[in-house]
Tab-separated table of C-alpha atoms in Angstrom:
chain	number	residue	atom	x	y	z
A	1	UNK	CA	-41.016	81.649	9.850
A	2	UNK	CA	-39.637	80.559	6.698
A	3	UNK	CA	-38.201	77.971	4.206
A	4	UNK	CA	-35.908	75.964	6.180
A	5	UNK	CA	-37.361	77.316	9.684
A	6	UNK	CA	-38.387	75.155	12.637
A	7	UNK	CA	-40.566	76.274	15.421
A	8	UNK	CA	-40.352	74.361	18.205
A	9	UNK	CA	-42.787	74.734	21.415
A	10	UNK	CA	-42.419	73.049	25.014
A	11	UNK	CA	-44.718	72.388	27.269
A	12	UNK	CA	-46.139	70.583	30.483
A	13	UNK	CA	-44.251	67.380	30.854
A	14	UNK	CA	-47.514	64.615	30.089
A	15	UNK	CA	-47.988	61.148	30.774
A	16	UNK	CA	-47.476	58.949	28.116
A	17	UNK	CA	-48.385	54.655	28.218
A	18	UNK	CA	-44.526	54.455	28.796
A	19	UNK	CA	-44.571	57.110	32.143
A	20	UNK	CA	-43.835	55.047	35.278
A	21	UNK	CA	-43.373	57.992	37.231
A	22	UNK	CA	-44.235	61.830	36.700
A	23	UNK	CA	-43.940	64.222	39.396
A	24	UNK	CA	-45.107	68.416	38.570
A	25	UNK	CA	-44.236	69.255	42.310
A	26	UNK	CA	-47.074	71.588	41.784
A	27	UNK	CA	-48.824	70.997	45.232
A	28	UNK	CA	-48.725	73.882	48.019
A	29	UNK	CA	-49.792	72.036	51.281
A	30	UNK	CA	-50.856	68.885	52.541
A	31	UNK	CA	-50.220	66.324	54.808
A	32	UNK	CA	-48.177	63.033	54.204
A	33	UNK	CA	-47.248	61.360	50.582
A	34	UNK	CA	-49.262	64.195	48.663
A	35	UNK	CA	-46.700	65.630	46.222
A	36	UNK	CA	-48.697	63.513	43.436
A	37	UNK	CA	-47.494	61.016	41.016
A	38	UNK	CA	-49.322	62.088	37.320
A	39	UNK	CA	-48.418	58.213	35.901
A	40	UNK	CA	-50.160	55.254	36.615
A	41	UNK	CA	-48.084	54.007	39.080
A	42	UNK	CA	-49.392	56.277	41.380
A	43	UNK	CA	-46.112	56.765	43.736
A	44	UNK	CA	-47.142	59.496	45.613
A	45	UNK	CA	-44.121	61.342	47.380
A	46	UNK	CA	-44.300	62.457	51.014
A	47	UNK	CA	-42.072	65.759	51.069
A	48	UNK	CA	-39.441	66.553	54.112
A	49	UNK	CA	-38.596	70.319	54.486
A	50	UNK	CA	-39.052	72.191	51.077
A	51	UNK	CA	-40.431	75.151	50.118
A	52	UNK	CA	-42.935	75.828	47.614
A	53	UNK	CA	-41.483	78.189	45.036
A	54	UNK	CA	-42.283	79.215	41.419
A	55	UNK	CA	-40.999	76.504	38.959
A	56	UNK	CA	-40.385	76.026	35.377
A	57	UNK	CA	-43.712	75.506	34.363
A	58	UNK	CA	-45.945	76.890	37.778
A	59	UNK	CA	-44.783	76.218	41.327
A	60	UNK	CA	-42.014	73.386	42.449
A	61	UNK	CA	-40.034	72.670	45.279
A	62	UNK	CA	-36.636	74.856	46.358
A	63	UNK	CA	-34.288	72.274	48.581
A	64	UNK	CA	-32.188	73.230	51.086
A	65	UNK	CA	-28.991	71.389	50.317
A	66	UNK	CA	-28.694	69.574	54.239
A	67	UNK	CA	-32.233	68.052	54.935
A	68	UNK	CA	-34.873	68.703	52.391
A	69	UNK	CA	-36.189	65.797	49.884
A	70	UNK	CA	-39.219	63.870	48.480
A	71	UNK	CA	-39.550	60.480	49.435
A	72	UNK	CA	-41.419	58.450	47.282
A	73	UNK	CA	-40.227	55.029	48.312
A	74	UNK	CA	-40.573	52.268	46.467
A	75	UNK	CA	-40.844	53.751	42.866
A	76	UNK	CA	-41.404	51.929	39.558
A	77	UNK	CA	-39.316	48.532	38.826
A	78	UNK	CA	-38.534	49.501	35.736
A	79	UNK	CA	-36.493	52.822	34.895
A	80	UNK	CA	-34.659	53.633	31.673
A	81	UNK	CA	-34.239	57.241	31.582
A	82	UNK	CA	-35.252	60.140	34.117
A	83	UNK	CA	-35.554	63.467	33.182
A	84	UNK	CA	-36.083	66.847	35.006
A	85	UNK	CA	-36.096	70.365	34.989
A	86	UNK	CA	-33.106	71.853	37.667
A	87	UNK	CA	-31.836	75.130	39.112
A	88	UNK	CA	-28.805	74.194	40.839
A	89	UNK	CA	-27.190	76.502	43.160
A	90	UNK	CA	-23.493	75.359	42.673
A	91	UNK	CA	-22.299	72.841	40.110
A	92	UNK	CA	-21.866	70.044	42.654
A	93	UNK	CA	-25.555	68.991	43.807
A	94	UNK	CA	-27.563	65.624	44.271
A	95	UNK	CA	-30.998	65.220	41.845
A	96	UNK	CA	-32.520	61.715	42.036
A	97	UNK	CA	-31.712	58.357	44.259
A	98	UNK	CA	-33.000	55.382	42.597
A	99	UNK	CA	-31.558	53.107	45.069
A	100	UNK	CA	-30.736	53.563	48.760
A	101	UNK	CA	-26.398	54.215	47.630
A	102	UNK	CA	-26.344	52.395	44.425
A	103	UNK	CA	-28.314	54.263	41.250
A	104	UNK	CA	-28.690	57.986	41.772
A	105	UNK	CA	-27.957	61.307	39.529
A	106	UNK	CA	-25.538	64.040	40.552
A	107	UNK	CA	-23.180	66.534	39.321
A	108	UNK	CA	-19.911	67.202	40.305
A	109	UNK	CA	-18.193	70.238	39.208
A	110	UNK	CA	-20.632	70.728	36.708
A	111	UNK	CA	-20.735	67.179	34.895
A	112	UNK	CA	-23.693	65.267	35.679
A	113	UNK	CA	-23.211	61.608	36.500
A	114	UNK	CA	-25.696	58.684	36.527
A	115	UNK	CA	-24.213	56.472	39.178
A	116	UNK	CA	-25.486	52.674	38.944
A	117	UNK	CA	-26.949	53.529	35.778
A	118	UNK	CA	-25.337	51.081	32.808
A	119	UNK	CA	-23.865	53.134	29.602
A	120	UNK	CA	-25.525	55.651	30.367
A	121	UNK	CA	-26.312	58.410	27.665
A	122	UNK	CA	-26.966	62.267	29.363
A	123	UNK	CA	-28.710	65.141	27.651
A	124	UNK	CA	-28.995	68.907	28.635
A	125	UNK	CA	-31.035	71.160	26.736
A	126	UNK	CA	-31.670	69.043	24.375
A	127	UNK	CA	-28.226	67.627	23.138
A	128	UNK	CA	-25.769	65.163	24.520
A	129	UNK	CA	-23.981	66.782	27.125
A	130	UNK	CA	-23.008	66.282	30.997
A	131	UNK	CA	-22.259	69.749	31.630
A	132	UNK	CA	-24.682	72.243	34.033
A	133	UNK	CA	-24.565	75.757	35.250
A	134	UNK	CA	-25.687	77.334	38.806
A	135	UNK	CA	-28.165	79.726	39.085
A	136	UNK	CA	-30.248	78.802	35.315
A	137	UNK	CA	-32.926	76.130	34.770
A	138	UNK	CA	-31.649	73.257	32.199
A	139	UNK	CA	-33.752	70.047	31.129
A	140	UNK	CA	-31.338	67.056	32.129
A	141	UNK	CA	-32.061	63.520	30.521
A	142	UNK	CA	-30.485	60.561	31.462
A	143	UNK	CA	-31.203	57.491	29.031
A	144	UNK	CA	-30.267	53.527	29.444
A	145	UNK	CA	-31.081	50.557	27.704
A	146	UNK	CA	-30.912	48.568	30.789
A	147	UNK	CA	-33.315	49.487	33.286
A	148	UNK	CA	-32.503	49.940	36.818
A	149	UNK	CA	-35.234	49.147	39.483
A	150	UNK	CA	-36.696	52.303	41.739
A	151	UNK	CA	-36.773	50.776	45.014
A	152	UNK	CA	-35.545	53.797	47.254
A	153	UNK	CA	-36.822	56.803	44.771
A	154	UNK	CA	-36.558	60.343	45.945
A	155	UNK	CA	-36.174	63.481	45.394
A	156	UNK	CA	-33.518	65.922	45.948
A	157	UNK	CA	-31.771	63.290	48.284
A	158	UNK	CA	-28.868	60.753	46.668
A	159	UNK	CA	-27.657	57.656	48.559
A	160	UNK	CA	-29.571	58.617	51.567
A	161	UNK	CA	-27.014	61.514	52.630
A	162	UNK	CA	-26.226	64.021	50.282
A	163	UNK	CA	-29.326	66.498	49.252
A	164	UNK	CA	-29.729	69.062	46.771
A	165	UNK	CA	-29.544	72.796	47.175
A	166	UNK	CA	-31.851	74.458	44.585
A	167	UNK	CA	-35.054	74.047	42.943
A	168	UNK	CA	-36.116	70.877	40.392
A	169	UNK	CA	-39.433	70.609	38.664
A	170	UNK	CA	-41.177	68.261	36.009
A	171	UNK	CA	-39.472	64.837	37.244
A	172	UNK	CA	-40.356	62.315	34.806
Protein backbone atom coordinates (compact mmCIF):
# COMPACT_ATOMS: atom_id res chain seq x y z
CA UNK A 1 0.00 0.00 0.00
CA UNK A 2 0.77 3.41 -0.89
CA UNK A 3 -0.08 7.09 -1.72
CA UNK A 4 -2.95 6.90 -3.95
CA UNK A 5 -3.68 3.04 -3.05
CA UNK A 6 -7.07 1.60 -2.09
CA UNK A 7 -7.57 -1.65 -0.37
CA UNK A 8 -10.71 -2.89 -0.64
CA UNK A 9 -12.05 -6.13 1.37
CA UNK A 10 -15.46 -8.14 0.84
CA UNK A 11 -17.15 -10.01 2.95
CA UNK A 12 -20.36 -11.92 4.23
CA UNK A 13 -23.31 -10.21 2.72
CA UNK A 14 -25.05 -8.60 6.37
CA UNK A 15 -28.30 -7.37 7.19
CA UNK A 16 -28.69 -3.91 7.24
CA UNK A 17 -32.28 -1.82 8.66
CA UNK A 18 -32.94 -1.59 4.81
CA UNK A 19 -32.57 -5.79 4.18
CA UNK A 20 -36.05 -7.16 3.37
CA UNK A 21 -34.69 -10.29 2.34
CA UNK A 22 -31.16 -12.06 2.77
CA UNK A 23 -30.67 -15.53 1.90
CA UNK A 24 -26.66 -17.29 2.62
CA UNK A 25 -28.06 -20.70 1.26
CA UNK A 26 -25.70 -21.97 3.83
CA UNK A 27 -28.01 -24.78 5.26
CA UNK A 28 -27.15 -28.62 4.51
CA UNK A 29 -30.44 -30.50 5.44
CA UNK A 30 -33.71 -30.01 6.75
CA UNK A 31 -37.12 -30.41 6.20
CA UNK A 32 -39.62 -27.81 4.65
CA UNK A 33 -39.06 -23.77 4.33
CA UNK A 34 -35.55 -24.02 6.17
CA UNK A 35 -33.13 -22.37 3.72
CA UNK A 36 -33.27 -19.24 6.25
CA UNK A 37 -34.07 -15.70 5.63
CA UNK A 38 -31.06 -13.51 7.70
CA UNK A 39 -33.55 -10.10 7.43
CA UNK A 40 -36.33 -9.37 9.44
CA UNK A 41 -38.82 -10.42 7.29
CA UNK A 42 -38.13 -13.75 8.05
CA UNK A 43 -39.17 -15.45 4.51
CA UNK A 44 -37.88 -18.63 4.98
CA UNK A 45 -37.46 -20.62 1.59
CA UNK A 46 -38.52 -24.25 1.24
CA UNK A 47 -35.90 -25.73 -1.37
CA UNK A 48 -37.03 -28.26 -4.39
CA UNK A 49 -34.14 -30.47 -5.73
CA UNK A 50 -30.68 -28.73 -5.15
CA UNK A 51 -27.62 -29.74 -4.05
CA UNK A 52 -25.57 -28.43 -1.40
CA UNK A 53 -22.24 -27.34 -2.85
CA UNK A 54 -19.36 -25.02 -1.80
CA UNK A 55 -20.32 -21.32 -2.47
CA UNK A 56 -18.78 -18.00 -2.64
CA UNK A 57 -18.50 -17.41 0.81
CA UNK A 58 -19.13 -21.33 2.48
CA UNK A 59 -21.69 -23.72 1.04
CA UNK A 60 -24.80 -22.69 -1.46
CA UNK A 61 -27.04 -24.34 -3.62
CA UNK A 62 -25.97 -25.88 -7.36
CA UNK A 63 -29.45 -25.96 -9.59
CA UNK A 64 -30.13 -28.22 -12.05
CA UNK A 65 -31.38 -26.09 -14.90
CA UNK A 66 -35.07 -28.31 -15.38
CA UNK A 67 -36.56 -28.62 -11.77
CA UNK A 68 -34.50 -27.28 -8.98
CA UNK A 69 -35.48 -23.85 -7.06
CA UNK A 70 -36.18 -22.12 -3.68
CA UNK A 71 -39.51 -21.14 -3.03
CA UNK A 72 -39.93 -18.56 -0.71
CA UNK A 73 -43.41 -17.38 -1.57
CA UNK A 74 -44.68 -14.42 -0.69
CA UNK A 75 -41.44 -12.28 -0.23
CA UNK A 76 -41.11 -8.65 0.90
CA UNK A 77 -43.64 -5.88 -0.66
CA UNK A 78 -41.16 -3.72 -1.22
CA UNK A 79 -38.02 -4.50 -3.56
CA UNK A 80 -35.66 -1.98 -5.12
CA UNK A 81 -32.62 -3.78 -5.98
CA UNK A 82 -31.55 -7.60 -5.60
CA UNK A 83 -28.25 -8.67 -5.62
CA UNK A 84 -26.42 -12.08 -5.71
CA UNK A 85 -23.47 -13.96 -6.13
CA UNK A 86 -23.84 -16.51 -9.55
CA UNK A 87 -21.97 -19.27 -11.36
CA UNK A 88 -23.83 -19.72 -14.42
CA UNK A 89 -23.26 -22.64 -16.54
CA UNK A 90 -24.11 -21.04 -20.00
CA UNK A 91 -24.85 -17.37 -20.59
CA UNK A 92 -28.61 -17.90 -20.94
CA UNK A 93 -29.95 -18.87 -17.30
CA UNK A 94 -32.92 -17.75 -14.95
CA UNK A 95 -31.77 -16.07 -11.25
CA UNK A 96 -34.73 -14.58 -9.34
CA UNK A 97 -38.79 -14.48 -9.95
CA UNK A 98 -40.29 -11.70 -8.14
CA UNK A 99 -43.61 -12.30 -9.54
CA UNK A 100 -45.30 -15.47 -10.80
CA UNK A 101 -44.33 -14.21 -15.04
CA UNK A 102 -44.09 -10.56 -14.53
CA UNK A 103 -40.69 -9.25 -12.48
CA UNK A 104 -37.86 -11.75 -12.63
CA UNK A 105 -33.89 -11.57 -13.52
CA UNK A 106 -32.29 -13.50 -16.35
CA UNK A 107 -29.64 -13.46 -18.86
CA UNK A 108 -29.77 -14.12 -22.27
CA UNK A 109 -26.71 -14.58 -24.23
CA UNK A 110 -24.82 -13.16 -21.61
CA UNK A 111 -26.77 -9.76 -20.88
CA UNK A 112 -28.66 -9.84 -17.81
CA UNK A 113 -32.19 -8.48 -17.92
CA UNK A 114 -34.53 -7.31 -15.11
CA UNK A 115 -37.90 -8.08 -16.58
CA UNK A 116 -40.88 -6.04 -14.83
CA UNK A 117 -38.35 -4.11 -13.15
CA UNK A 118 -38.83 -0.08 -14.13
CA UNK A 119 -35.42 1.70 -15.49
CA UNK A 120 -33.67 -0.55 -14.25
CA UNK A 121 -29.84 0.07 -13.52
CA UNK A 122 -27.54 -3.51 -13.54
CA UNK A 123 -24.12 -3.92 -11.99
CA UNK A 124 -21.51 -6.80 -12.28
CA UNK A 125 -18.49 -6.77 -10.34
CA UNK A 126 -18.93 -3.77 -9.20
CA UNK A 127 -19.58 -1.44 -12.30
CA UNK A 128 -22.51 -0.87 -14.56
CA UNK A 129 -22.68 -3.62 -16.80
CA UNK A 130 -25.27 -6.41 -18.11
CA UNK A 131 -22.76 -8.68 -19.35
CA UNK A 132 -21.90 -12.39 -17.52
CA UNK A 133 -19.64 -15.27 -18.20
CA UNK A 134 -20.24 -19.24 -17.67
CA UNK A 135 -18.29 -21.15 -15.55
CA UNK A 136 -16.89 -17.86 -12.98
CA UNK A 137 -18.69 -16.39 -9.95
CA UNK A 138 -19.73 -12.51 -10.58
CA UNK A 139 -21.72 -10.23 -7.99
CA UNK A 140 -24.87 -9.07 -10.11
CA UNK A 141 -26.90 -5.94 -8.79
CA UNK A 142 -29.95 -4.88 -10.08
CA UNK A 143 -31.14 -1.33 -8.73
CA UNK A 144 -34.72 0.61 -9.21
CA UNK A 145 -36.20 3.52 -7.85
CA UNK A 146 -39.56 2.07 -8.10
CA UNK A 147 -40.06 -0.87 -6.11
CA UNK A 148 -41.67 -3.91 -7.34
CA UNK A 149 -43.67 -6.12 -4.83
CA UNK A 150 -42.22 -9.91 -4.02
CA UNK A 151 -45.29 -11.82 -4.10
CA UNK A 152 -44.06 -15.10 -5.93
CA UNK A 153 -40.13 -14.87 -4.77
CA UNK A 154 -37.84 -17.71 -5.60
CA UNK A 155 -34.94 -18.88 -6.31
CA UNK A 156 -33.33 -20.24 -9.29
CA UNK A 157 -36.89 -20.48 -10.93
CA UNK A 158 -38.24 -17.32 -13.31
CA UNK A 159 -41.92 -17.03 -14.33
CA UNK A 160 -42.69 -20.33 -12.87
CA UNK A 161 -40.98 -22.37 -15.87
CA UNK A 162 -37.63 -21.66 -16.71
CA UNK A 163 -34.86 -22.62 -13.85
CA UNK A 164 -31.34 -22.02 -13.50
CA UNK A 165 -28.46 -24.33 -14.19
CA UNK A 166 -25.54 -23.44 -11.84
CA UNK A 167 -24.83 -22.37 -8.46
CA UNK A 168 -26.02 -18.71 -6.75
CA UNK A 169 -25.14 -17.66 -3.26
CA UNK A 170 -25.56 -14.47 -0.96
CA UNK A 171 -29.17 -13.38 -2.35
CA UNK A 172 -29.89 -10.14 -0.91
Amino acid sequence: EGTGSMKLQIGNPTVETSTVGLYHLEETSGTGAYVQDSSATNADGTPTGTTVVDGFYGKTRSFNGSSDYIDIGTGPTTVKSVEFWVNPVTTTEYFVNTTGTGTYIWANAGTVTATGFTSPTIYVDGAVSSTIVAGKWQYVTVTSSTAVNASNLDIGRTADANYLEGKIDEVV
